[in-house]
Coordinates of C-alpha atoms and ligand atoms in Angstrom, one line a residue:
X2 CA 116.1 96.5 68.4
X3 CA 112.8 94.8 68.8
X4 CA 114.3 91.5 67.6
X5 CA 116.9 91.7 69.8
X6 CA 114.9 91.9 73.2
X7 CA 112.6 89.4 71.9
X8 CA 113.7 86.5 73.6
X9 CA 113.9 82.8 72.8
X10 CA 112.2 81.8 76.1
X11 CA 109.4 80.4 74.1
X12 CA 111.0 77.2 72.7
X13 CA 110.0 73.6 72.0
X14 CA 112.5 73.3 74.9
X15 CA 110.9 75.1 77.6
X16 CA 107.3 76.3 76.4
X17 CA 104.9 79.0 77.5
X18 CA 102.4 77.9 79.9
X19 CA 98.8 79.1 79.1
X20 CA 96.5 78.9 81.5
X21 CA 92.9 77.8 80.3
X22 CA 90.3 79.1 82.8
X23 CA 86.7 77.7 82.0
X24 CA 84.3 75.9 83.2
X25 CA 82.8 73.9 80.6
X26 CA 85.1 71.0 80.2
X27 CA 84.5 70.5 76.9
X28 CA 85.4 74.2 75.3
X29 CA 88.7 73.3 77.8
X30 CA 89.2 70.6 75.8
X31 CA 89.2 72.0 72.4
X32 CA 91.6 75.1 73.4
X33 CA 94.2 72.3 74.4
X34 CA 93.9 70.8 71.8
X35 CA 94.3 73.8 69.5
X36 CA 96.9 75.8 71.6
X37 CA 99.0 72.7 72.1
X38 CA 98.7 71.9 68.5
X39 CA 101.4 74.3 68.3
X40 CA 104.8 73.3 70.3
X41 CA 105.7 76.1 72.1
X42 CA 102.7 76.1 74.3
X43 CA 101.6 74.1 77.1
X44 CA 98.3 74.2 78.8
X45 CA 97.1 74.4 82.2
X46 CA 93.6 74.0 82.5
X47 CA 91.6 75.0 85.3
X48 CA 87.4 74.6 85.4
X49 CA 86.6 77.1 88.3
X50 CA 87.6 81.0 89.3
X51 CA 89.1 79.6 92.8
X52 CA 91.4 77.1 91.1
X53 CA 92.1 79.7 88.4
X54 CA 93.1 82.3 91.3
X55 CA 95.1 79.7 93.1
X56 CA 97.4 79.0 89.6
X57 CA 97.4 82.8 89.4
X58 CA 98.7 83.8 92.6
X59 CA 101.4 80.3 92.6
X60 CA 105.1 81.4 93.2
X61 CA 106.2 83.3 90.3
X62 CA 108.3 80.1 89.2
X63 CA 105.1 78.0 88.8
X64 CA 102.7 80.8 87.2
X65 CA 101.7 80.6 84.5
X66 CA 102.8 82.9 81.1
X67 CA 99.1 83.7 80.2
X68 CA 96.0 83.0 81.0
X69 CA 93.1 82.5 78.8
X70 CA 89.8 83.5 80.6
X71 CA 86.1 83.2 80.0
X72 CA 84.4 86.2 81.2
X73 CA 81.4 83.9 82.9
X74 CA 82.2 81.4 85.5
X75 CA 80.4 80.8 89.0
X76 CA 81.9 81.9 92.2
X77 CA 84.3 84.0 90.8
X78 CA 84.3 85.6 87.2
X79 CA 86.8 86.6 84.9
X80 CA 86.4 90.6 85.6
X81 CA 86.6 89.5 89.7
X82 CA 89.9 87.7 88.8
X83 CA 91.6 90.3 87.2
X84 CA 90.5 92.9 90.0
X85 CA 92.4 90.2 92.4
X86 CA 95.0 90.2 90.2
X87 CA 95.2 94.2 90.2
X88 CA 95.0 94.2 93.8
X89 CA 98.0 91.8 94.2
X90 CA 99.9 93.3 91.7
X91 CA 100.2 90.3 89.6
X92 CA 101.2 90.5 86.2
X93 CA 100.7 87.7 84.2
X94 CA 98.7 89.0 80.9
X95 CA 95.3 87.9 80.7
X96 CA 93.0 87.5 77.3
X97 CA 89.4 87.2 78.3
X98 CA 86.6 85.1 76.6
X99 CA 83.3 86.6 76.3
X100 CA 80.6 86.1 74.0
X101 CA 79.0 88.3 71.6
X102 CA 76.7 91.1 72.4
X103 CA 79.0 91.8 75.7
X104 CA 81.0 94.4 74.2
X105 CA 80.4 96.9 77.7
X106 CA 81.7 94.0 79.5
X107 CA 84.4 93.7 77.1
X108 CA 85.6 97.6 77.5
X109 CA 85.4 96.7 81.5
X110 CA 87.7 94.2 80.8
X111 CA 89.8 95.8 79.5
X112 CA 89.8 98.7 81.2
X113 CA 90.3 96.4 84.4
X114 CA 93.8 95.7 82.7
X115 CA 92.7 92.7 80.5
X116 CA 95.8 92.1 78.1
X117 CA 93.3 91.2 75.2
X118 CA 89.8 89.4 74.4
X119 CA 88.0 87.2 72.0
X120 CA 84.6 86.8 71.2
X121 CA 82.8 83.0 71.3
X122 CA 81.4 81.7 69.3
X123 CA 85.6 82.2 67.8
X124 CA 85.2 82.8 64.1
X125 CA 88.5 81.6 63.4
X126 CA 90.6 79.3 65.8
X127 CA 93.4 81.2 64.2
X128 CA 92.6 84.3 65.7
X129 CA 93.2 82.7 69.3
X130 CA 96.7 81.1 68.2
X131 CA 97.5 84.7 66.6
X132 CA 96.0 87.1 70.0
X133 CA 98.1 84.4 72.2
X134 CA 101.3 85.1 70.0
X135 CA 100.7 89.0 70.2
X136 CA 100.3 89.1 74.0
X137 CA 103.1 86.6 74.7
X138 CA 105.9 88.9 72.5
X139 CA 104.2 92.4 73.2
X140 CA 104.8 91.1 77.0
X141 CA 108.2 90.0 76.4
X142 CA 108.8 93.1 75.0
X143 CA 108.0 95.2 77.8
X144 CA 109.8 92.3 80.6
X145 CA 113.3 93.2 78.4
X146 CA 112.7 96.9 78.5
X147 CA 111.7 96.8 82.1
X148 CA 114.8 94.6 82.7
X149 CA 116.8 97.3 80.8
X150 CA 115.0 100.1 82.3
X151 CA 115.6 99.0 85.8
X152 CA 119.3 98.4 88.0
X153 CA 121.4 101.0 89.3
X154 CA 119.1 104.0 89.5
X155 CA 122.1 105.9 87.6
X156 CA 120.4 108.9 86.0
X157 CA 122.3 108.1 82.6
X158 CA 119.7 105.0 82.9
X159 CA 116.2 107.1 82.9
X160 CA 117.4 108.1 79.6
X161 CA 116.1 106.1 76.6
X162 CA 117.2 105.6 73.2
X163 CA 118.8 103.1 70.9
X164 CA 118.4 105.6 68.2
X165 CA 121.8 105.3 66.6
X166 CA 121.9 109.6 66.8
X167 CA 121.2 108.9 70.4
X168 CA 123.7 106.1 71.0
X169 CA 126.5 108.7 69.7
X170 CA 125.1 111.3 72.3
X171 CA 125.8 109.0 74.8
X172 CA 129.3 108.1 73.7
X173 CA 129.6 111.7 73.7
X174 CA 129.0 112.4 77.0
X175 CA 130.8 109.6 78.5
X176 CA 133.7 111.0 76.6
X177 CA 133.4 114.3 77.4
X178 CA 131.8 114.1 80.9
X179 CA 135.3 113.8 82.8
X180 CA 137.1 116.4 80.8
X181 CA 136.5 120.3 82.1
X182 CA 135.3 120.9 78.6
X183 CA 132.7 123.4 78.2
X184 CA 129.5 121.7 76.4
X185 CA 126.6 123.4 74.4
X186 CA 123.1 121.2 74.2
X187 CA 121.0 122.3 71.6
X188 CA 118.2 121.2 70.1
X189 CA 114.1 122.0 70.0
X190 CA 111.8 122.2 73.0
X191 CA 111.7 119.2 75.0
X192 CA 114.4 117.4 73.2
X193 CA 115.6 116.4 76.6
X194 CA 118.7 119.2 77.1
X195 CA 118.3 119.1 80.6
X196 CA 118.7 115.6 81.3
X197 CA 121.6 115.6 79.8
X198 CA 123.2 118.4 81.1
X199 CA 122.5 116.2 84.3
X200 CA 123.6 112.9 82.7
X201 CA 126.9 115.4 82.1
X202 CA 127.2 116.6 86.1
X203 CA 126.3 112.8 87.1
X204 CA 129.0 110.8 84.9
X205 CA 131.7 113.7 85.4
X206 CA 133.9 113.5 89.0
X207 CA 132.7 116.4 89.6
X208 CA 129.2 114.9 90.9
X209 CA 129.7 115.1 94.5
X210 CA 129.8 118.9 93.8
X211 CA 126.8 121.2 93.0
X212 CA 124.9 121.1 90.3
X213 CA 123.5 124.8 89.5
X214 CA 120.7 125.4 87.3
X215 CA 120.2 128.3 86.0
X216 CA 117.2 130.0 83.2
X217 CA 119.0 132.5 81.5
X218 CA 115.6 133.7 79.8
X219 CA 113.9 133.9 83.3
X220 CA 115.2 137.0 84.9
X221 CA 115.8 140.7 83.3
X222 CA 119.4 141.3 82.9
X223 CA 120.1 143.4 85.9
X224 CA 118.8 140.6 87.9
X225 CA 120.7 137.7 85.9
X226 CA 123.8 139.5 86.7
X227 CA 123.1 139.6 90.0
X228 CA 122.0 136.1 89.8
X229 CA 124.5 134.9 88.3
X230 CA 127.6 136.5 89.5
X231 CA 126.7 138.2 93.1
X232 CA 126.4 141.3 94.5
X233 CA 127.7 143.3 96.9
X234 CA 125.3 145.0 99.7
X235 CA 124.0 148.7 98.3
X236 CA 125.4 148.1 95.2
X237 CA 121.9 148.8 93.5
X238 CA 118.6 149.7 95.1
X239 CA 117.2 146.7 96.8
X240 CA 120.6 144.5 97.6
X241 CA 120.1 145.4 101.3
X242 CA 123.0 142.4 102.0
X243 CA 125.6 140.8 99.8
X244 CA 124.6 138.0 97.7
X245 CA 126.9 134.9 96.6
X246 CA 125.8 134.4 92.9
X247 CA 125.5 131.2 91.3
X248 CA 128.9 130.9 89.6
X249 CA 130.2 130.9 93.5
X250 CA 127.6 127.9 94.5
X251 CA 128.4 126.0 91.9
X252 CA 132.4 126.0 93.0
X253 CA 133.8 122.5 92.3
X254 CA 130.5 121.5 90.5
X255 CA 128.3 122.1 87.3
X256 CA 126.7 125.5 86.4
X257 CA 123.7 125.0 83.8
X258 CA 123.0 127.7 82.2
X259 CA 119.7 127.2 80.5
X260 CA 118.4 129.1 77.3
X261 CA 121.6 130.8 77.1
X262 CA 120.4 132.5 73.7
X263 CA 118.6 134.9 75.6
X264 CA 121.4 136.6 77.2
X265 CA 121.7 140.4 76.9
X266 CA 125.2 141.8 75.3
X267 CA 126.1 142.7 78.7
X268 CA 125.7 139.3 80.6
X269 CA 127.4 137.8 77.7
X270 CA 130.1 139.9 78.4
X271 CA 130.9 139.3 81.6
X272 CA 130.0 135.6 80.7
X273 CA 132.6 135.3 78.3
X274 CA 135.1 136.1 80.7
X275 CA 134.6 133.9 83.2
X276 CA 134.7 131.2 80.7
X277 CA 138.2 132.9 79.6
X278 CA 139.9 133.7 82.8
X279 CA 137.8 132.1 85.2
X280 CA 137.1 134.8 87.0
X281 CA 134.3 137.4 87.5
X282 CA 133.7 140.1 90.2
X283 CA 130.0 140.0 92.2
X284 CA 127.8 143.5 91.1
X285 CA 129.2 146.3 92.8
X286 CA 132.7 145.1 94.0
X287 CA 136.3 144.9 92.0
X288 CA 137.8 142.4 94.1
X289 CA 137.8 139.3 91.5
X290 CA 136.3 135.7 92.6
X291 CA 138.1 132.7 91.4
X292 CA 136.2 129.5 90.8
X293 CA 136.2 126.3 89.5
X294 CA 133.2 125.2 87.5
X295 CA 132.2 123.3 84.7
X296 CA 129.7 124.9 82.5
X297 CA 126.9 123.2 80.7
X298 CA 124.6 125.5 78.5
X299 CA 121.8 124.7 76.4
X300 CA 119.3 126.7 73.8
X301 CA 116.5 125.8 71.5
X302 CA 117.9 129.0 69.3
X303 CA 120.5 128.1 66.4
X304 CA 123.3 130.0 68.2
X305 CA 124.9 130.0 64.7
X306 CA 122.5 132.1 62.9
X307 CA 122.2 134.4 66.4
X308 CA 126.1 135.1 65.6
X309 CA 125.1 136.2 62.5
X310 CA 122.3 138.6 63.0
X311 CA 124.7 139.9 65.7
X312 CA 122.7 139.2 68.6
X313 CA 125.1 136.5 70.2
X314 CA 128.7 137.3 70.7
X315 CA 130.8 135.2 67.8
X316 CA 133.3 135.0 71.0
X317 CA 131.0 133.2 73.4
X318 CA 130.1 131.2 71.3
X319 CA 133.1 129.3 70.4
X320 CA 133.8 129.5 74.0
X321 CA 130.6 127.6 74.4
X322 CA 130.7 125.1 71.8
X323 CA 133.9 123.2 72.6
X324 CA 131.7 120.0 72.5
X325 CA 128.4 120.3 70.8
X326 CA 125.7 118.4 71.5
X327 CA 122.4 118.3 69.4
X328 CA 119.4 116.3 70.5
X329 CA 117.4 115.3 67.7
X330 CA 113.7 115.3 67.2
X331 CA 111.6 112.8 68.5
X332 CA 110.3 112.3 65.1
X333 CA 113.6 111.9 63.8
X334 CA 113.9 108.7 66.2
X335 CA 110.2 107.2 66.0
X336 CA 112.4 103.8 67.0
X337 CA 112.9 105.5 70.4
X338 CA 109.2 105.8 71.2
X339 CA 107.8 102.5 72.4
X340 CA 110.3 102.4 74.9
X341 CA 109.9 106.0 76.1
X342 CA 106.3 105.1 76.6
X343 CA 107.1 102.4 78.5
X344 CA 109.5 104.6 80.3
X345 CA 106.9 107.0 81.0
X346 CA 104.5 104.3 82.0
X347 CA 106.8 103.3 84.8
X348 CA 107.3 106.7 85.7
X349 CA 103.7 107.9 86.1
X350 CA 101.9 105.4 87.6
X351 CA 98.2 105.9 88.4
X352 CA 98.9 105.9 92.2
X353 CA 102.6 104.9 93.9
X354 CA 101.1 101.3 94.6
X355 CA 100.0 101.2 91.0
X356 CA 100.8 98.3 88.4
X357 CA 102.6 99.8 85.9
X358 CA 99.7 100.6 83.1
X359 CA 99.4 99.1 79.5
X360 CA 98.3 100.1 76.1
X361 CA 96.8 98.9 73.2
X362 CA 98.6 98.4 69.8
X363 CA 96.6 100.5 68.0
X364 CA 97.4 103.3 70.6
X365 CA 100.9 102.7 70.3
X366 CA 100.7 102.9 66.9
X367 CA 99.1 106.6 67.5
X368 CA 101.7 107.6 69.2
X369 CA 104.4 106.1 67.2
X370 CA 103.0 108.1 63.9
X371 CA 102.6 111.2 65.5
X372 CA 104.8 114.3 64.3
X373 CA 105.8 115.5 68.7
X374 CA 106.2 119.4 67.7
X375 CA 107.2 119.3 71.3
X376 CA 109.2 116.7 71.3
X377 CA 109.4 113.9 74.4
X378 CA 108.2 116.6 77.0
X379 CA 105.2 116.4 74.9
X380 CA 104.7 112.2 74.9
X381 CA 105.6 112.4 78.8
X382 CA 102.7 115.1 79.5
X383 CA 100.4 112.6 77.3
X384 CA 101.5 109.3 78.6
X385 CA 100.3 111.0 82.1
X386 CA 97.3 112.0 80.8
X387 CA 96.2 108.7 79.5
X388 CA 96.9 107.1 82.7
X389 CA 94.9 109.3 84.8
X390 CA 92.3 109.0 81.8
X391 CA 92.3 104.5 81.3
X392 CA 92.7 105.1 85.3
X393 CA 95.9 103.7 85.3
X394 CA 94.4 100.3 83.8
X395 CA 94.3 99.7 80.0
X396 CA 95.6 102.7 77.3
X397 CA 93.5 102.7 74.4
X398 CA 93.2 104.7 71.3
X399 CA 90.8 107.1 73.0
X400 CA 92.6 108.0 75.6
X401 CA 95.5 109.2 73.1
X402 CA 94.8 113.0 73.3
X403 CA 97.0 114.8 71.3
X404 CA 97.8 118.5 72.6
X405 CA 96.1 120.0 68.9
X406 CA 93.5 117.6 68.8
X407 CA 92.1 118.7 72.4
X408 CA 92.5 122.8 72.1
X409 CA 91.8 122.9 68.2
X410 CA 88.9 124.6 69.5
X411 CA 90.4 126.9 72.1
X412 CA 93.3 127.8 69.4
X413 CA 90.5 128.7 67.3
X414 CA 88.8 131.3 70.0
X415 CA 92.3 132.5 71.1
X416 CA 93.2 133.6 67.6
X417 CA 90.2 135.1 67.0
X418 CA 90.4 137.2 70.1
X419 CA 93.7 137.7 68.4
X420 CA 92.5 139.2 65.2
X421 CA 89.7 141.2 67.1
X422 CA 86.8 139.2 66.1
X423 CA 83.8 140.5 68.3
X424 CA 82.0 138.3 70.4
X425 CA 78.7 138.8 69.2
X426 CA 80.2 136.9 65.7
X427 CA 82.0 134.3 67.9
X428 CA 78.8 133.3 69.1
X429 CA 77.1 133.4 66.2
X430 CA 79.5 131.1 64.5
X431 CA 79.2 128.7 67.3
X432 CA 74.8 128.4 67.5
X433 CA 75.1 128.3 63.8
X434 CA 77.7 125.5 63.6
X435 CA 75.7 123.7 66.4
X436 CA 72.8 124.1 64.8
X437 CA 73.9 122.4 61.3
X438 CA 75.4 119.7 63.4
X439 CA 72.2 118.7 65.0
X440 CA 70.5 119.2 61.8
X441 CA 72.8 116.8 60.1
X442 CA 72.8 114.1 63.1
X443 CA 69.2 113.9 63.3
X444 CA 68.7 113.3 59.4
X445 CA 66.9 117.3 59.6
X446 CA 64.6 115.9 61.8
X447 CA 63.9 119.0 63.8
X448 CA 62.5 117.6 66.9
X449 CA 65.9 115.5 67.9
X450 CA 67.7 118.4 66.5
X451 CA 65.8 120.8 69.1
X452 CA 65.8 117.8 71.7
X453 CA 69.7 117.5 71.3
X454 CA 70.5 121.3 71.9
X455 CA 68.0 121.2 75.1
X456 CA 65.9 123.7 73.0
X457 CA 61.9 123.4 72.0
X458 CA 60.9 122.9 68.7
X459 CA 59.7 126.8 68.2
X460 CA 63.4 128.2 70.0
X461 CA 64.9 125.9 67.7
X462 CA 63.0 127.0 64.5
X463 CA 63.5 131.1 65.9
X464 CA 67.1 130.0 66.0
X465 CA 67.3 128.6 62.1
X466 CA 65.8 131.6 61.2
X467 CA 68.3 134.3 63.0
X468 CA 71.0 132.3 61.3
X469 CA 69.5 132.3 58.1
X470 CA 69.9 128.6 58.4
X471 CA 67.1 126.9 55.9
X472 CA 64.7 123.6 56.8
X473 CA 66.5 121.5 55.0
X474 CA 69.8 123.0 56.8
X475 CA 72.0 124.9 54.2
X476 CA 73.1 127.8 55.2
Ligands
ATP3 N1 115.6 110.3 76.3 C1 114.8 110.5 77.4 N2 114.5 109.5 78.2 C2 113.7 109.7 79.2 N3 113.1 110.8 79.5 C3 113.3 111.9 78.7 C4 114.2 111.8 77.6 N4 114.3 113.0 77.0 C5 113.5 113.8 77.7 N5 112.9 113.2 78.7 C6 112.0 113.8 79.7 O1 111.2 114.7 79.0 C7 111.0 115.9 79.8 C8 111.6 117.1 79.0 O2 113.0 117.0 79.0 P1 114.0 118.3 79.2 O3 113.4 119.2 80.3 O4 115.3 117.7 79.5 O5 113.9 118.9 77.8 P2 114.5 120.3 77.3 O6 115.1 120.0 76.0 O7 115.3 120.9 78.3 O8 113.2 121.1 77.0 P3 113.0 122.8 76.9 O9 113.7 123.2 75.7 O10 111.5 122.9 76.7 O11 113.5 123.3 78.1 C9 111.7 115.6 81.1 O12 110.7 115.2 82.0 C10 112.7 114.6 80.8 O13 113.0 113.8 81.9
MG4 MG1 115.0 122.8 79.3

């Protein structure tokens, strides 16, 4: 898929312009010479910040595709630029030029959105050439997904995927969507079930109509009745007035009925018949209620294997399942990923006004490796995170946090609350393991170890001691 949005807008034919921002004339020079070297650049050189600026904030026609900064230049300096360019929402990538021994700048840079940087004096001249190739088709990359991801605001089209598994869902759906056909979505916790029981309501001709949803697992069963079907007034204590239930609401629309697996036998009951005669009577009345709705349900329990240990009705559930749909696991479509984070990127911007915020490779990488035990809900909630974390500017590895990395700790304490460890021993465990970690970052040096844990050299010592923790630090 990669290969395919990668396109050929980088030709001897038309080239990508780089912009070369410097003001030594001479190092100018020598990156024209280099970058040009290869065809499908051409340079733009610029000696000052203003003039760089001024080429920056052009007509998009006449900007250029890159722009190859040094950090240092009077009147206005690389990191000034790209806080212009922040403010004015352009988006051409920059690489910045800084020499060594400037890493803090360097992390500024990029947290200022810097697209990459390189260190002078360069090592290699390759490594420009090769950072120049890597921005250009990492940025083309997101322009075709952003071209993709944007257009009629259809909510089939917040949905990624290319996966093939995907692409059949999709057929799927825009098979089924017009039909009255019950469907069933299954698949594992934030799979994306309820999108598309939307994506369902939304491509069906029922979409001017209601879309209930409902959480089958939310509400005790007397209520979920009630809920669900109506009741009439006094029919139990506390329905002072009659109540239209959802199934009436969603008359000429979509019901969802979410988590279905949790039903009680009785709710499936009555369930099953209003998916067999269409009908149903509201809590407390015998007057039947026609309607007319389409019914979506979803579960993250194998309904199957529910039949079998007799908890669901067999019944209901081939009434259900007329079309079955089953959302695979995100890890089961790592392709999918660097477009959901894009997706996600858009979607979560660090404020409304916001440029849309980028990540680094290796980040990407992270995420792209990472098993998702819950599934896409559990990329969108870090995607946020990192954006409120690289404050909507540059995603690095760092600010990857993955859910079990970040409460290892607080997984650990809950389960030992769990098992009925007592507190006294919780703590315990805790000085001790500080205490061999400070021994063992300080080289046993028990002054910085002391220093370190805000504790003097004697509390430090008293410490050891309690814990049976020996000078040279084994326990
Ligand atoms: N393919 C996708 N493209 C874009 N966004 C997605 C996709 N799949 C899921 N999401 C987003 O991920 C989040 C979780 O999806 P959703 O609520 O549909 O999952 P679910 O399967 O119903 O989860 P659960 O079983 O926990 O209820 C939502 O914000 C949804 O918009
Ligand atoms: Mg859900």
């Amino acid at each position: 898929m990669a290969e395919e949005l990668i396109t050929t807008r980088h030709t001897a034919e038309q080239p990508a312009r780089i912009l070369v921002g410097d003001d030594d004339a001479g190092l100018r020079e020598m990156l024209r010479q280099l970058i040009e070297e290869d065809e499908r650049y051409t340079v733009i050189e610029c000696g000052s910040g203003p003039e760089t600026l001024e080429c920056l904030t052009a007509d998009e026609d006449k900007r250029p595709d890159l722009a190859l900064l040094d950090i240092r230049m009077p009147e206005l300096d690389g990191i000034q630029i790209l806080q212009r360019m922040l403010e004015q929402g352009i988006d051409v990538p920059v690489i910045l030029m800084t020499n060594y021994g400037s890493a803090t700048v360097a992390i500024r840079a990029m947290q200022m959105g810097a697209a990459d940087y390189l260190t002078r004096p360069f090592q290699d001249l390759d490594e420009v050439l090769i950072t120049i190739e890597k921005v250009l088709r990492y940025e083309q990359l997101k322009r075709g997904l952003e071209h993709r991801s944007t257009g009629k605001a259809e909510p089939i089209d917040r949905i990624v995927g290319s996966d093939p598994a995907m692409v059949q869902i999709f057929k799927t759906i825009g098979r089924v969507a017009r039909t009255p056909a019950t469907v069933l979505v299954t698949g594992d916790t934030g799979t994306g079930k309820e999108l598309m029981a939307e994506a369902i309501h939304n491509a069906s001709d029922r979409r001017s109509g209601p879309l209930i949803k409902v959480n089958c697992a939310a509400l005790p069963e007397s209520l979920l009745e009630s809920e669900l079907f109506g009741h009439e007034k006094g029919s139990f204590t506390g329905a002072l007035t009659q109540h239209k239930g959802r199934f009436e609401a969603a008359h000429k629309g979509t019901i969802f009925l979410d988590e279905v697996g949790e039903m009680t036998p009785g709710t499936q009951k009555k369930l099953l018949r209003v998916l067999q005669e269409r009908e149903f009577e509201r809590v407390g009345s015998t007057s039947p209620i026609q309607v007319d709705v389409r019914v979506v349900a979803a579960t993250n329990k194998n309904l199957r294997d529910e039949v079998l240990a007799r908890r669901f009705r067999e019944d209901l559930f081939f009434r259900l399942n007329v079309i079955a749909i089953h959302m695979p696991p995100l890890r089961e479509r790592r392709g999918d990923i660097p477009a959901l984070v894009n997706h996600f990127l858009d979607k979560h911007r660090y404020s409304p006004s916001s440029p849309q915020a980028r990540i680094s490779e290796d980040a990407m990488e992270k995420l792209t490796i990472h098993d998702w035990p819950g599934n896409v809900r559990e990329l969108e909630n870090i995607i946020q995170r990192a954006v409120v974390l690289s404050r909507g500017g540059f995603i690095t590895i760092d600010h990857v946090v993955f859910q079990n990395e970040l409460n290892r700790y607080v997984l650990d304490v809950q389960q030992k609350v769990r098992d009925n460890t007592p507190l006294e021993e919780m703590v315990r465990d805790v000085r001790r393991e500080a205490i061999l970690t400070a021994l063992r970052l300080s080289d046993h040096d028990h002054e910085r170890a002391a220093r370190q844990l805000g504790l003097s050299v004697e509390d430090f010592e008293r410490e050891c001691q309690e814990l049976g923790i020996s000078v040279d630090g084994a326990a």
